């Protein structure tokens, strides 16, 4: 009964969404407040109904109700409870339901918290938001209904792809989707503003925090996916430039640009039109990600659906929203009032540079992702645009961005003082050069570009710290004064500090682990030893054990450093019962210098096992950096103040004496 | 019944919630410019607070105030009081229509769509309920689920495995069947039936190729029961797949000679023998040479180095290894073209290796060989479409 009730609730949610598009939109155009107000209860009801549907499906998973096709195809009675619950979104239909649930959650949040929004703007935003919901609810019900039934029910389900049977399944998709879908709010606001023909002051106040929230979750979602791939796929890679990864990375790049331009807009009312365009583009890239993953144009762990009808449907949604959004922009942008003016060397100017570079980077990734697909679609020829393409194009674009990154926050609004900023950054340059020399001294065998990359990362980290030190007047004020200033500094400043510092860490981690990774592949018999980057590893034996739904061969390794045991690693190979598929579980010892990473392979004909051992220097910096960025976003988000950018007074630019 | 009451309640609650704003008396919408000014006033308060806390310098606060002052002026200029609606009465009628239409359409449409797509009569079937009632309900799937549940709790129950194994086999779950037979053999001993069942499941799983473990099981059957025919047929086939064509032909001949007149497999064996005859009879030497490399492809568990070994090869070695496997498959299909799956693999392999011409040629050969096998032909055709090979 639960299942059918959920099905009904989902259908009702579709109709409520239709009402939420039509009535408030008419209301806004004939200026009738009553009709506009329908949007609020509609948005809340929609969330309520989709939540009913979602929990009905989850209940079916939890109780192994195999009369539900989706459960029978993707679950199994022996699966541990956490994977039964998380398995709800481990497949196409269920993950689509999670998608619309999060969409409804954002819509309802606008309805509930948006009391200070002008009533027409709110009605239009909710109408646009509901139109996205209509499209995806229709998609769900017509092509991928999670509530399709089976009668008679099969004895047991087919099970979940073992690679997905990992605690990360419980977190990675919800975070990632919150990121993807969160950008729908910025999109709805942009479209509403275009329809309205004006950008309210409240517009920017709303767009920035919502974009920030979406960006935070997308950041942590991508980082979790990367970490998951790292420890689960068994060869220690953390990013593959796989089209599916790119699909999440493009909205991240565009979203980062949007975040910064929304900042300019909120504080200075400049870059209004550009922000609107970015909001449309960012959400379009999110939709494109959905299309790439679900249309069956490629196959990977992520691509659930390989049904052409679904692909065509999503393509139609993509064309409708992207094309419609851009067309509306082309029609209406000219009528919008442009915002404040500023000099090229100013905080605004630096953020424009940031935007240009990020958008170009997103375009590069887009080309690298779509070109091979388009070529295959047109000529049937399969080519692979792998890491070399991205390293050659995306990498160089990041260099000026990273160089400019610490300079931006040092410049004042409206007109900045470049020389002063450079002076204040002298310390960061110094640290970077020290890092450069140090890395060259240790790793003199090359690759010779890597030390520069690490120095760049150090410079960004130092730059973020200096910006903070400057604002609290470290070095010129008394300790009490510094503490007082540090306390008074708005939380958003700490957000910036952490986010920029995190980027620096990320860069250091990426460069170090890509350039100085060590790799050994060897057949080992119990008792044999292997030396990897200062660790002595002894293979002590292998045991077979039974898990809840798999058989596991657990290898045991003793890891010693300078004669004393530092870790006991147990990489294993699992063979799952349903579906009968094997996975590798790596054994990782994480030290501050980097990760020792062990994988056990198949038994060798001559006895012994194939063992792969890696040393990944500073690899944790990648995810720690992302985590710090996430925390920075959270701190900034908790700062509920209104943002007003205080411009510097026009005066002859005399370098401020170094503080 | 409870279900319909819940549905009715849900629809009523949602409809009421949504149409409620329409029932209220109208109030003129606030002007958008007012909302802007409200925001700017909040900003001014914020600046004052920042200044008081010392977060903002006096000069900075002053210039920020000036900036917001300019924004307020701009907003006030654009602001204009909306005309009181002259069509208030007409509008009220319209709202009433909208609200009635919504209250009717929402329940009707949702119920209509649900009846179209939903299965209101089909109750939920949580596994625990099904297991509790399985023996009464007599539904085969529920019974299987019950036995599986028991085997999970008592994996050492050999009889249970013995019971479920043929059920798996009959329902096409060959991997499950092979494991179940294996467990039954381990726990309650070998019988010809279990060994034969295991071998059949393994052979099905390998798409008709006789793997090493199946071959061993078949040999055990013959040790226990030297008169059994089925294992001899499979063993002869396994020899053919290993490229020992002369031996295979001899075994086939012997089987046919001993076969009862109307044995259903007699015809199949004669066909196979005739096929072999073309290769071994015509040019026996070249037939041998062609078929020999087929061994690694045909018996994966015996001849294949494992994945780690392939990984540790140099790219050239790997390429050579793959080429050798593909050539082996090609040779096998040349000698016996009836294996549709084999053709599909071969065409795909050529495509992946970028040997498009060979892929097209293999496609033509496959069509010629499979012209009497509709299912196989359909498979090959669909692959050709998928890969965009000429039709």
Coordinates of C-alpha atoms in Angstrom, one line a residue, chain A residues 180-461:
Chain A
X180 CA 23.6 20.5 -9.2
X181 CA 20.0 21.2 -8.3
X182 CA 20.9 24.1 -6.1
X183 CA 21.9 26.1 -9.2
X184 CA 18.3 25.8 -10.3
X185 CA 17.5 28.6 -7.8
X186 CA 20.0 31.0 -9.4
X187 CA 18.5 30.0 -12.8
X188 CA 14.9 30.6 -11.6
X189 CA 15.9 34.0 -10.2
X190 CA 17.6 34.9 -13.5
X191 CA 14.6 33.9 -15.6
X192 CA 12.2 35.7 -13.3
X193 CA 14.4 38.8 -13.5
X194 CA 14.4 38.6 -17.3
X195 CA 10.6 38.2 -17.4
X196 CA 10.2 41.0 -14.9
X197 CA 12.6 43.2 -17.0
X198 CA 14.3 44.5 -13.9
X199 CA 16.8 43.3 -11.3
X200 CA 15.6 44.1 -7.8
X201 CA 18.0 44.9 -5.0
X202 CA 16.7 41.8 -3.3
X203 CA 17.7 39.7 -6.3
X204 CA 21.4 39.8 -5.5
X205 CA 20.8 39.3 -1.8
X206 CA 19.1 36.0 -2.7
X207 CA 21.2 34.7 -5.5
X208 CA 24.5 34.8 -3.7
X209 CA 23.7 32.7 -0.6
X210 CA 21.8 30.1 -2.7
X211 CA 24.6 29.9 -5.2
X212 CA 27.1 29.6 -2.3
X213 CA 25.1 26.7 -0.8
X214 CA 24.9 24.9 -4.1
X215 CA 28.6 25.5 -4.7
X216 CA 29.6 24.2 -1.3
X217 CA 27.7 20.9 -1.8
X218 CA 28.9 20.5 -5.3
X219 CA 32.5 21.0 -4.1
X220 CA 32.2 18.4 -1.4
X221 CA 30.2 16.1 -3.6
X222 CA 32.9 16.1 -6.3
X223 CA 35.7 15.7 -3.8
X224 CA 33.9 12.7 -2.2
X225 CA 33.5 11.2 -5.6
X226 CA 37.1 11.6 -6.3
X227 CA 38.1 10.1 -3.0
X228 CA 35.7 7.2 -3.5
X229 CA 37.3 6.5 -6.9
X230 CA 40.7 6.7 -5.3
X231 CA 40.2 4.1 -2.7
X232 CA 37.7 1.8 -4.5
X233 CA 38.8 1.5 -8.1
X234 CA 42.1 0.1 -6.9
X235 CA 44.8 2.0 -8.7
X236 CA 45.1 5.1 -6.7
X237 CA 43.9 7.6 -9.4
X238 CA 41.8 10.5 -8.1
X239 CA 40.6 12.2 -11.2
X240 CA 40.2 10.7 -14.7
X241 CA 38.8 13.5 -16.9
X242 CA 36.0 11.0 -17.4
X243 CA 33.0 12.7 -19.2
X244 CA 30.9 12.0 -16.1
X245 CA 33.4 13.8 -13.9
X246 CA 33.6 16.6 -16.3
X247 CA 29.8 16.8 -16.2
X248 CA 30.0 17.7 -12.5
X249 CA 33.2 19.8 -13.0
X250 CA 31.7 22.2 -15.6
X251 CA 28.9 23.5 -13.4
X252 CA 31.4 23.8 -10.6
X253 CA 33.6 26.1 -12.7
X254 CA 30.7 28.1 -13.9
X255 CA 29.2 28.1 -10.4
X256 CA 32.5 29.4 -9.0
X257 CA 32.4 32.2 -11.5
X258 CA 28.7 32.9 -10.7
X259 CA 29.5 33.0 -7.0
X260 CA 32.1 35.7 -7.5
X261 CA 30.1 37.8 -9.9
X262 CA 27.1 37.5 -7.6
X263 CA 29.4 38.9 -4.9
X264 CA 30.2 41.9 -7.0
X265 CA 26.5 42.4 -7.8
X266 CA 25.4 42.2 -4.1
X267 CA 28.0 44.6 -2.9
X268 CA 28.3 47.0 -5.8
X269 CA 25.3 46.4 -8.0
X270 CA 27.7 45.9 -10.9
X271 CA 27.9 43.0 -13.4
X272 CA 24.1 42.5 -13.2
X273 CA 23.5 41.3 -16.7
X274 CA 26.6 39.1 -16.7
X275 CA 25.4 37.5 -13.5
X276 CA 22.1 36.7 -15.0
X277 CA 23.8 35.1 -18.0
X278 CA 26.1 33.1 -15.8
X279 CA 23.2 31.8 -13.7
X280 CA 21.5 30.5 -16.9
X281 CA 24.8 28.9 -18.1
X282 CA 25.6 27.3 -14.8
X283 CA 22.3 25.5 -14.5
X284 CA 22.4 24.6 -18.2
X285 CA 25.7 22.9 -17.5
X286 CA 24.1 21.0 -14.6
X287 CA 21.3 19.9 -17.0
X288 CA 23.9 18.9 -19.5
X289 CA 25.6 16.8 -16.9
X290 CA 22.3 15.0 -16.2
X291 CA 21.9 14.4 -20.0
X292 CA 25.4 13.0 -20.4
X293 CA 25.0 10.6 -17.5
X294 CA 21.5 9.4 -18.3
X295 CA 21.2 9.4 -22.0
X296 CA 23.3 6.4 -22.7
X297 CA 25.8 8.3 -24.8
X298 CA 28.5 6.8 -22.7
X299 CA 29.0 3.9 -20.3
X300 CA 30.6 4.1 -17.0
X301 CA 29.9 3.3 -13.3
X302 CA 27.6 6.4 -13.3
X303 CA 25.5 5.8 -16.4
X304 CA 22.4 4.0 -15.2
X305 CA 20.2 4.5 -18.1
X306 CA 20.9 3.3 -21.6
X307 CA 17.4 3.8 -23.0
X308 CA 17.4 6.1 -26.1
X309 CA 13.9 7.4 -25.2
X310 CA 15.2 8.7 -22.0
X311 CA 18.1 10.4 -23.7
X312 CA 15.8 12.1 -26.2
X313 CA 13.5 13.3 -23.4
X314 CA 16.4 14.8 -21.4
X315 CA 17.8 16.4 -24.5
X316 CA 14.4 18.0 -25.0
X317 CA 14.5 19.3 -21.4
X318 CA 18.0 20.6 -21.9
X319 CA 17.1 22.4 -25.2
X320 CA 14.0 23.8 -23.7
X321 CA 15.6 25.3 -20.6
X322 CA 19.0 26.3 -22.0
X323 CA 17.6 27.5 -25.4
X324 CA 14.6 29.2 -23.7
X325 CA 16.7 30.8 -21.1
X326 CA 19.3 32.1 -23.6
X327 CA 16.6 33.3 -26.0
X328 CA 14.9 35.2 -23.2
X329 CA 18.2 36.7 -22.3
X330 CA 18.9 37.8 -25.9
X331 CA 15.4 39.5 -26.0
X332 CA 15.5 41.2 -22.6
X333 CA 19.1 41.8 -21.6
X334 CA 19.2 45.1 -23.5
X335 CA 16.3 46.5 -21.4
X336 CA 18.1 45.8 -18.1
X337 CA 19.8 48.6 -16.3
X338 CA 23.5 48.1 -16.2
X339 CA 25.1 48.5 -12.8
X340 CA 27.9 50.5 -11.2
X341 CA 31.1 51.5 -12.9
X342 CA 34.6 50.6 -11.9
X343 CA 38.2 50.9 -12.9
X344 CA 40.0 47.9 -14.4
X345 CA 42.4 47.7 -11.4
X346 CA 39.9 47.1 -8.7
X347 CA 38.2 44.3 -6.8
X348 CA 35.5 44.3 -9.4
X349 CA 38.1 44.2 -12.2
X350 CA 39.9 41.2 -10.6
X351 CA 36.6 39.4 -10.3
X352 CA 35.9 40.0 -13.9
X353 CA 39.3 38.4 -14.7
X354 CA 38.4 35.5 -12.5
X355 CA 35.1 35.1 -14.3
X356 CA 36.6 35.2 -17.7
X357 CA 39.2 32.6 -16.9
X358 CA 36.8 30.3 -15.1
X359 CA 34.3 30.5 -18.0
X360 CA 37.0 29.8 -20.5
X361 CA 38.1 26.9 -18.5
X362 CA 34.5 25.6 -18.4
X363 CA 34.3 26.0 -22.1
X364 CA 37.6 24.1 -22.6
X365 CA 36.3 21.2 -20.5
X366 CA 33.0 21.3 -22.5
X367 CA 34.8 21.0 -25.8
X368 CA 37.0 18.2 -24.5
X369 CA 33.9 16.3 -23.2
X370 CA 31.5 16.8 -26.1
X371 CA 33.9 16.6 -29.1
X372 CA 34.6 12.9 -28.8
X373 CA 30.9 12.2 -28.3
X374 CA 29.9 14.3 -31.2
X375 CA 32.5 12.7 -33.4
X376 CA 31.4 9.2 -32.5
X377 CA 27.7 10.2 -33.0
X378 CA 28.5 11.6 -36.5
X379 CA 31.1 9.3 -37.9
X380 CA 31.2 6.3 -35.5
X381 CA 34.8 6.9 -34.9
X382 CA 35.9 6.5 -31.4
X383 CA 38.6 8.8 -30.1
X384 CA 39.6 9.5 -26.6
X385 CA 40.4 13.0 -25.5
X386 CA 42.3 12.0 -22.4
X387 CA 44.3 13.8 -19.7
X388 CA 46.8 15.1 -22.3
X389 CA 44.2 17.4 -23.9
X390 CA 43.1 18.7 -20.5
X391 CA 46.6 19.1 -19.2
X392 CA 47.5 21.1 -22.3
X393 CA 44.5 23.4 -22.2
X394 CA 42.9 23.5 -18.8
X395 CA 46.3 23.6 -16.9
X396 CA 47.6 26.7 -18.5
X397 CA 44.3 28.5 -17.9
X398 CA 44.6 27.8 -14.2
X399 CA 48.1 29.5 -14.0
X400 CA 47.0 33.1 -14.5
X401 CA 43.9 32.4 -12.4
X402 CA 46.0 31.2 -9.5
X403 CA 48.5 34.0 -9.8
X404 CA 45.7 36.6 -9.7
X405 CA 43.8 34.9 -7.0
X406 CA 45.6 36.4 -3.9
X407 CA 45.9 39.8 -5.6
X408 CA 42.1 40.3 -6.0
X409 CA 41.1 40.4 -2.4
X410 CA 43.9 42.9 -1.7
X411 CA 42.4 45.4 -4.1
X412 CA 39.8 47.9 -3.0
X413 CA 36.4 48.1 -4.5
X414 CA 35.9 50.5 -7.5
X415 CA 39.5 51.6 -7.8
X416 CA 42.4 49.5 -6.4
X417 CA 46.0 50.0 -5.7
X418 CA 48.0 47.4 -7.6
X419 CA 51.5 48.3 -6.4
X420 CA 50.3 48.3 -2.8
X421 CA 48.8 44.9 -3.3
X422 CA 52.0 43.5 -4.8
X423 CA 54.0 44.9 -1.9
X424 CA 51.8 43.3 0.6
X425 CA 52.1 40.0 -1.3
X426 CA 55.9 40.1 -1.2
X427 CA 56.0 37.7 1.7
X428 CA 53.9 35.2 -0.3
X429 CA 56.3 35.5 -3.2
X430 CA 59.2 34.8 -0.8
X431 CA 57.5 31.7 0.6
X432 CA 56.8 30.5 -2.9
X433 CA 60.5 30.8 -3.8
X434 CA 61.6 29.0 -0.7
X435 CA 59.1 26.2 -1.6
X436 CA 60.5 26.2 -5.2
X437 CA 64.1 25.8 -4.1
X438 CA 63.2 23.2 -1.4
X439 CA 61.3 21.0 -3.9
X440 CA 64.1 21.3 -6.5
X441 CA 66.6 20.3 -3.8
X442 CA 64.7 17.2 -2.8
X443 CA 63.4 16.1 -6.2
X444 CA 66.2 17.3 -8.4
X445 CA 65.6 14.4 -10.8
X446 CA 62.5 16.2 -12.2
X447 CA 59.9 16.6 -13.6
X448 CA 61.1 20.2 -13.8
X449 CA 57.8 22.0 -14.0
X450 CA 56.4 20.4 -10.9
X451 CA 58.3 22.5 -8.3
X452 CA 56.8 25.6 -10.0
X453 CA 53.3 24.1 -9.6
X454 CA 54.0 23.5 -5.9
X455 CA 55.4 27.0 -5.5
X456 CA 52.2 28.4 -7.0
X457 CA 50.1 26.4 -4.5
X458 CA 52.2 27.7 -1.6
X459 CA 51.8 31.2 -3.0
X460 CA 48.0 31.0 -3.0
X461 CA 48.0 29.6 0.5

